[in-house]
PDB file of C-alpha atoms and ligand atoms in Angstrom:
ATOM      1  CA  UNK A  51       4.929  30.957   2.347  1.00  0.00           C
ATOM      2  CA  UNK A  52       1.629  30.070   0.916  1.00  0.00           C
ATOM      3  CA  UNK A  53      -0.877  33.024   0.218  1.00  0.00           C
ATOM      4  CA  UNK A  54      -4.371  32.471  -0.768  1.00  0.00           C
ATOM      5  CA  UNK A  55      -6.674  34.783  -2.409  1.00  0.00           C
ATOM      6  CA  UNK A  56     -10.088  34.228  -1.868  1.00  0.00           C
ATOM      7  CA  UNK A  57     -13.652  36.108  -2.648  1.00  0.00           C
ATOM      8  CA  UNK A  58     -16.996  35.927  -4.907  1.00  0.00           C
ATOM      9  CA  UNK A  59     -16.788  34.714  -8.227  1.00  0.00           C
ATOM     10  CA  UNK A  60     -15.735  38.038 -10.747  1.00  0.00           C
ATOM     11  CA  UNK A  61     -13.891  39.569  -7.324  1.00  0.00           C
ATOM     12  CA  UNK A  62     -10.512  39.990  -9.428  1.00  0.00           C
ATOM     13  CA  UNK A  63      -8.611  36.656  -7.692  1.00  0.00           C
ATOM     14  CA  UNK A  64      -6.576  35.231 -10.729  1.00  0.00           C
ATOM     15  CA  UNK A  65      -5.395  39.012 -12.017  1.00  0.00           C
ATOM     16  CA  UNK A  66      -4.249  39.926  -8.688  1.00  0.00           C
ATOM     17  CA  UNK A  67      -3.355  36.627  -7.641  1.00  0.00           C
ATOM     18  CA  UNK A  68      -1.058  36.291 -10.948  1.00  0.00           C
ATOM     19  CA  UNK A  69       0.265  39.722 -10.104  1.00  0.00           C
ATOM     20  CA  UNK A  70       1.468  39.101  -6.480  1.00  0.00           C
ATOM     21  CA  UNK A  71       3.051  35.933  -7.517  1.00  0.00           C
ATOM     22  CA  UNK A  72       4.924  37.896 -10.404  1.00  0.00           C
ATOM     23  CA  UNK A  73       5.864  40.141  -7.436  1.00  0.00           C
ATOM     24  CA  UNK A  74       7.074  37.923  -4.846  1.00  0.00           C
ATOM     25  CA  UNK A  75       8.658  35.660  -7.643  1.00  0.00           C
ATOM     26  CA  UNK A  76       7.217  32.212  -6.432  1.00  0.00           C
ATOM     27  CA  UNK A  77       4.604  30.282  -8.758  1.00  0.00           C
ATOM     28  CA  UNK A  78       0.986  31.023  -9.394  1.00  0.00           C
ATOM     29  CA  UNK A  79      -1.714  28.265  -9.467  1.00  0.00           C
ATOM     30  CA  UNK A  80      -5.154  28.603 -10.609  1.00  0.00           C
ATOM     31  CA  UNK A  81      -7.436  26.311  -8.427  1.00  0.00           C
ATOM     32  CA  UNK A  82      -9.885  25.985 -10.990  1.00  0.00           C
ATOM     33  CA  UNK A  83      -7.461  25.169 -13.681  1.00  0.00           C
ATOM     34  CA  UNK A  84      -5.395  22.561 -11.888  1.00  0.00           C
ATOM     35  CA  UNK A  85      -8.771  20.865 -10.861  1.00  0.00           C
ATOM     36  CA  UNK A  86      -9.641  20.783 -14.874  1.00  0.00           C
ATOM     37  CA  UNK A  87      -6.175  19.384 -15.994  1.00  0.00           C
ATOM     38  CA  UNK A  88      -6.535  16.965 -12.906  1.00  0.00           C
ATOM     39  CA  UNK A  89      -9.822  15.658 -14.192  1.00  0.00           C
ATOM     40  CA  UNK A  90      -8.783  16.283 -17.706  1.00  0.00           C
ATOM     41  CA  UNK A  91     -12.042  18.208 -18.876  1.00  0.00           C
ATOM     42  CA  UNK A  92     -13.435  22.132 -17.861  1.00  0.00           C
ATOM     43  CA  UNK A  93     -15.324  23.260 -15.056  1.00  0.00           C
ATOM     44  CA  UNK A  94     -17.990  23.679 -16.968  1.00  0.00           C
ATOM     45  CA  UNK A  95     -17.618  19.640 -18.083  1.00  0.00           C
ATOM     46  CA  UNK A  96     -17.411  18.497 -14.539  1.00  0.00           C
ATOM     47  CA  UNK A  97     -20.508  20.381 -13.704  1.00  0.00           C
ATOM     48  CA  UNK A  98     -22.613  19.267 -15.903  1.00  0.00           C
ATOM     49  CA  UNK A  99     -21.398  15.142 -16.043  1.00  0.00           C
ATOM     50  CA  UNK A 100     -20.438  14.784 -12.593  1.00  0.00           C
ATOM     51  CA  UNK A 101     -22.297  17.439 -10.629  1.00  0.00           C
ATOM     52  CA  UNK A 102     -21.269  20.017  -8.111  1.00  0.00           C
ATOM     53  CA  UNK A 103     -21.168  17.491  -5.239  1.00  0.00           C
ATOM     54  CA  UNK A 104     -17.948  15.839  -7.409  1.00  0.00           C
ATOM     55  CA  UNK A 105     -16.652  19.081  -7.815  1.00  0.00           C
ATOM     56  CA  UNK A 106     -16.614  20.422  -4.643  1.00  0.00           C
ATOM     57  CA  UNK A 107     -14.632  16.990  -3.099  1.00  0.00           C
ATOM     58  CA  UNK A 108     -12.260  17.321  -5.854  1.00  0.00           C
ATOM     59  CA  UNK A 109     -11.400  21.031  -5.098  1.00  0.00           C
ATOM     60  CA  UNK A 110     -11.153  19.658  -1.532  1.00  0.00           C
ATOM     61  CA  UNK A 111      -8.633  16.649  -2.615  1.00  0.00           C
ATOM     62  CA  UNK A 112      -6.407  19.588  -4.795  1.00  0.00           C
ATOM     63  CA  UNK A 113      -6.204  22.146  -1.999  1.00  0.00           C
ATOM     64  CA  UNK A 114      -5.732  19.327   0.871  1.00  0.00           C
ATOM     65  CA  UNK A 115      -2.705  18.572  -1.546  1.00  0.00           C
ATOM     66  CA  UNK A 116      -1.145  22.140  -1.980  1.00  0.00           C
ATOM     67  CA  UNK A 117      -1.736  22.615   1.498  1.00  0.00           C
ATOM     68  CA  UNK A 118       0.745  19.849   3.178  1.00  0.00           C
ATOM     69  CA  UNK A 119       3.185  20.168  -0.180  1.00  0.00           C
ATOM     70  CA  UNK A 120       6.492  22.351   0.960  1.00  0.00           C
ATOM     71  CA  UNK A 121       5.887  24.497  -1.800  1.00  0.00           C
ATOM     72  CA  UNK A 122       5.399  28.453  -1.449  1.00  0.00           C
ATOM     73  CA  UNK A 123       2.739  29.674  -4.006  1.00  0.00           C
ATOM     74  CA  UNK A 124       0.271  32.193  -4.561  1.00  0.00           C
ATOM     75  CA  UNK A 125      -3.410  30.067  -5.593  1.00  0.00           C
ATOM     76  CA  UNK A 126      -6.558  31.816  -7.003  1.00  0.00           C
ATOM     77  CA  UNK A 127      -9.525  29.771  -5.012  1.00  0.00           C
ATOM     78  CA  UNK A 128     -12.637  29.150  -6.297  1.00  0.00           C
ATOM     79  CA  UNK A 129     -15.588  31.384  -5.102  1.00  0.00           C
ATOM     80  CA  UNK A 130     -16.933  28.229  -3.191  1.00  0.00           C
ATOM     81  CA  UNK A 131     -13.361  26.891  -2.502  1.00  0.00           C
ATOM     82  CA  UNK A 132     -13.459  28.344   1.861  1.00  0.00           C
ATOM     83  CA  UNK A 133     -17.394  27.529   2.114  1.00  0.00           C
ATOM     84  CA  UNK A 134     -16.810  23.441   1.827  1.00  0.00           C
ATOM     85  CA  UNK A 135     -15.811  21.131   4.345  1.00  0.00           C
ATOM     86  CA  UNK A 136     -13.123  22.551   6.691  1.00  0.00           C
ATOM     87  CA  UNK A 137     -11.443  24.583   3.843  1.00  0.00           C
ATOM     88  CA  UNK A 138     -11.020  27.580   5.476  1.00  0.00           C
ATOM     89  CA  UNK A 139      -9.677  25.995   8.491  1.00  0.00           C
ATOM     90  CA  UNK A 140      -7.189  24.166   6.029  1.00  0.00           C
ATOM     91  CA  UNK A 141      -6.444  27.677   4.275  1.00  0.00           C
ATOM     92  CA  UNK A 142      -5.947  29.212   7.368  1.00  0.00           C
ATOM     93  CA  UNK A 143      -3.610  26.732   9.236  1.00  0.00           C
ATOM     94  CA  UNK A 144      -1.276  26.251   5.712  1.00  0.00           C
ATOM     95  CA  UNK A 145      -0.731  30.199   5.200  1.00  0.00           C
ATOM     96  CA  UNK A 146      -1.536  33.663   4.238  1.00  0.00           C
ATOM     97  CA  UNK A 147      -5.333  34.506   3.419  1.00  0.00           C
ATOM     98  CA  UNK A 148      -6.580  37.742   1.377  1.00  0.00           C
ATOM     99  CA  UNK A 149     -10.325  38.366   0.900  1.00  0.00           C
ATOM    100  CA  UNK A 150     -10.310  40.471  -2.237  1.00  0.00           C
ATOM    101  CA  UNK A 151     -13.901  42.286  -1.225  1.00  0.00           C
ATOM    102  CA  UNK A 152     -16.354  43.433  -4.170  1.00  0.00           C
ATOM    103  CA  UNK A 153     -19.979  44.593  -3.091  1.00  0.00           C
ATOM    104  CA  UNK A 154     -22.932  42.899  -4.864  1.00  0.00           C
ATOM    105  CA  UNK A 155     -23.191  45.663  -7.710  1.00  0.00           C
ATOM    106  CA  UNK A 156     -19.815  45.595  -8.547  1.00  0.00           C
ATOM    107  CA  UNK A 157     -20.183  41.935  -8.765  1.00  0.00           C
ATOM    108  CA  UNK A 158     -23.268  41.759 -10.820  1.00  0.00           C
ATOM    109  CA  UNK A 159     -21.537  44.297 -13.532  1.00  0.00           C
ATOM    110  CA  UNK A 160     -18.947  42.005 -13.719  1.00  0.00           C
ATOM    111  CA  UNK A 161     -20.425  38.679 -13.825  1.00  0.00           C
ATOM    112  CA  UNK A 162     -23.212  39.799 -16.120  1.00  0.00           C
ATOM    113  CA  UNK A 163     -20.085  40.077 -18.959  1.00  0.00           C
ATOM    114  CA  UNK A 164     -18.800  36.660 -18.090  1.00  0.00           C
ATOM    115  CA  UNK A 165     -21.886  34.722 -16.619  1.00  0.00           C
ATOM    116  CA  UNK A 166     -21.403  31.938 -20.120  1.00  0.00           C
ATOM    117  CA  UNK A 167     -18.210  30.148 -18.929  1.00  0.00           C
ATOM    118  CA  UNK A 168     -19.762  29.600 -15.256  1.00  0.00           C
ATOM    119  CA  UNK A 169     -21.255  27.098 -14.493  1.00  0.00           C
ATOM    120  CA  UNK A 170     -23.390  27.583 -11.981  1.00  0.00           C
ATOM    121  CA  UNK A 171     -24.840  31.189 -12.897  1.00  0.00           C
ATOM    122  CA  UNK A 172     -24.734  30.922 -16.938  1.00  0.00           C
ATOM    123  CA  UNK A 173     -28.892  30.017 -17.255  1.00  0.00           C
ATOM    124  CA  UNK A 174     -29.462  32.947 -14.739  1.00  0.00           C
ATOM    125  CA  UNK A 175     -31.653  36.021 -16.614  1.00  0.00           C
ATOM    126  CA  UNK A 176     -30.513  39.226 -15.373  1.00  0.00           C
ATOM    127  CA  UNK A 177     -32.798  39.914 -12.490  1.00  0.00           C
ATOM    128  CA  UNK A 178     -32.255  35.762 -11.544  1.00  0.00           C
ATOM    129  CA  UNK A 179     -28.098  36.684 -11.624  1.00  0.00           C
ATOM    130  CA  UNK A 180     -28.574  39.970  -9.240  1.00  0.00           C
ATOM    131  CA  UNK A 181     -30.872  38.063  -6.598  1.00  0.00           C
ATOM    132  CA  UNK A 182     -28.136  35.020  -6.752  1.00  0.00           C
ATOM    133  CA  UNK A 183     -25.219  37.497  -5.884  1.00  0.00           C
ATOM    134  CA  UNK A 184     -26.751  38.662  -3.371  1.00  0.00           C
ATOM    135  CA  UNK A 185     -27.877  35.863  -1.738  1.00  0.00           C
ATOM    136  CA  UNK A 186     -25.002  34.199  -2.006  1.00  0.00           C
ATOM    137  CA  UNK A 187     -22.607  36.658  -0.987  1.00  0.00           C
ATOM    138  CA  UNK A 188     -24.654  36.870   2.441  1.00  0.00           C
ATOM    139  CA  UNK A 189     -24.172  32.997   2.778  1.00  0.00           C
ATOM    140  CA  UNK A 190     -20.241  33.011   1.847  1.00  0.00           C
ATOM    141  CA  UNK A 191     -19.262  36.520   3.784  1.00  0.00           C
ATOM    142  CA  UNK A 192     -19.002  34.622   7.102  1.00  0.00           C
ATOM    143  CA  UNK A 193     -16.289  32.590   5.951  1.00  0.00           C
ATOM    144  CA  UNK A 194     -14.302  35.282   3.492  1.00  0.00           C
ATOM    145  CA  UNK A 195     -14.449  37.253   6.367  1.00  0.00           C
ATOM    146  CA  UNK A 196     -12.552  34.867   8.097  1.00  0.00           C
ATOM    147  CA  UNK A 197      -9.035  35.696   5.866  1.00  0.00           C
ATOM    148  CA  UNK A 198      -6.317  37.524   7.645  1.00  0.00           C
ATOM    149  CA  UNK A 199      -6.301  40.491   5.092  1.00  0.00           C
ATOM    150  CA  UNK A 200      -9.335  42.424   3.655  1.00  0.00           C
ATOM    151  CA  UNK A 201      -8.855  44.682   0.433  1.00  0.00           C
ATOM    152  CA  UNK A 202     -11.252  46.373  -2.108  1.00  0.00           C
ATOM    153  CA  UNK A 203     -10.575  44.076  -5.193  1.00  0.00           C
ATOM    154  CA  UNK A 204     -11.269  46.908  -7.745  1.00  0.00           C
ATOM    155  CA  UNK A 205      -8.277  47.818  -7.741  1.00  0.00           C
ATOM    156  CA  UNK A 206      -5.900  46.634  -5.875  1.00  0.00           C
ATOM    157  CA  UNK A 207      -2.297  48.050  -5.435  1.00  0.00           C
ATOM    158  CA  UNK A 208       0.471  45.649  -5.491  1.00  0.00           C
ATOM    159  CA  UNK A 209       2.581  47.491  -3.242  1.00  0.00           C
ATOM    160  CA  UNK A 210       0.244  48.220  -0.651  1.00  0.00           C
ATOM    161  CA  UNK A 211      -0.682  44.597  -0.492  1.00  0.00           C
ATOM    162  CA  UNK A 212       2.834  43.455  -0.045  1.00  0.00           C
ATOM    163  CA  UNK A 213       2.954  45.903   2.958  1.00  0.00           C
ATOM    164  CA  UNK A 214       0.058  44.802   4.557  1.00  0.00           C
ATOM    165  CA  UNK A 215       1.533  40.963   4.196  1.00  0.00           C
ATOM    166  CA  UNK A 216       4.505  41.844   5.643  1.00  0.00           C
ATOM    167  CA  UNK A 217       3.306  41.350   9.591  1.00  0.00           C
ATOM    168  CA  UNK A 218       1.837  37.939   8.521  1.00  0.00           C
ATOM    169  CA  UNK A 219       4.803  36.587   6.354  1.00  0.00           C
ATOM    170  CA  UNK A 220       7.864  36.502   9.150  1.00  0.00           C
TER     171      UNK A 220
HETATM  172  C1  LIG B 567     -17.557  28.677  -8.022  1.00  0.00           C
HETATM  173  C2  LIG B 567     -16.637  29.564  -8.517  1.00  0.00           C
HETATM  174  C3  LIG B 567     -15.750  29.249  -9.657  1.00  0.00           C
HETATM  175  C4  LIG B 567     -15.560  27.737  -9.802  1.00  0.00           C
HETATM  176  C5  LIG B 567     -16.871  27.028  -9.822  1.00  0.00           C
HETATM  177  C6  LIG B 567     -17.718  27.304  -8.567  1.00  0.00           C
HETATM  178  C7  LIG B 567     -18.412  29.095  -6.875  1.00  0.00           C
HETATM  179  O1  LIG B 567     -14.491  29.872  -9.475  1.00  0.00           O
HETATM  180  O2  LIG B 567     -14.756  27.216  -8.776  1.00  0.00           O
HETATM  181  O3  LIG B 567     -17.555  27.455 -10.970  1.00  0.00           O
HETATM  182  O4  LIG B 567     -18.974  28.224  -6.191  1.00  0.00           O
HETATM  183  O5  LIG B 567     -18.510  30.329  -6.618  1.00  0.00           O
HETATM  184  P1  LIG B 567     -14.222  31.467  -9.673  1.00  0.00           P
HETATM  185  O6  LIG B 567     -14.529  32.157  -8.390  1.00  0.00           O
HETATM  186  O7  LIG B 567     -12.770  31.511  -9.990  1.00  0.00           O
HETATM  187  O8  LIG B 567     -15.081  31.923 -10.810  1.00  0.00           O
END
């Protein structure tokens, strides 16, 4: 089975992602990082020489790939990863989706802490950051809220996720 955990940036995907893998004791995969070995440079890189546009069809091209590979996984997204293309359609025909849910002040405490490594909100001031987040979060919500599972990602209990997969992973 393939499960995917999507959600804002800062919405806890790679630490819970890394944990239900641990648990179900298949492999984890980092969209993010797999797209910067793939291209052999950081997000961060690819931003700034190639632009967002290049990004977002090589996130496309990685996930099109995990999706029709026989491989069971857990993958951290990228924030943006469901709200390009047909991705969610693709996410939701190839497995398991969880929308890790974080509210716009939870968010903003977050990615205030670790706005320098990302790319597309590391120039925002504070007030500039808070207005993005929210914005943002209205645009994306229609599609997160498309995932077969909602949980709080504050903090998220392993066990009680595993239960609520059960129905989904038979
Ligand atoms: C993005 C989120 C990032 C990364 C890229 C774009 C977005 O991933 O894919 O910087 O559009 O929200 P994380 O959600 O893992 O930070």
């Amino acid at each position: 089975m393939k499960y995917f955990l999507i959600g804002f940036m800062g919405s806890g995907k790679s630490t819970v992602g890394k944990k239900l893998a641990s648990h179900l004791n298949i492999p984890f995969i980092d969209l993010d990082s797999l797209i910067a070995e793939r291209e052999g440079m950081s997000i961060t890189e690819i931003f700034k020489t190639k632009g967002e546009e290049y990004f977002r069809s090589a996130e496309k091209k990685q996930l099109t790939e995990l999706c029709v590979s026989k491989e069971d996984f857990v993958i951290a997204t990228g924030g943006g990863t469901p709200c390009y293309f047909n991705n969610m359609t693709l996410i939701l025909n190839h497995g398991i989706s969880i929308y890790l849910q974080a509210n716009s002040a939870i968010l903003y405490s977050r990615l205030s802490r670790s706005k320098a490594k990302r790319p597309l909100i590391m120039g925002l001031s504070d007030d500039e950051l808070k207005n993005y987040i929210e914005k943002k979060l209205l645009e994306r919500e229609s599609f997160y809220l498309q995932a077969n599972i909602h949980i709080s990602g504050l903090s998220v209990d392993i066990k009680e996720l595993v239960s609520l997969l059960a129905p989904y992973s038979k």
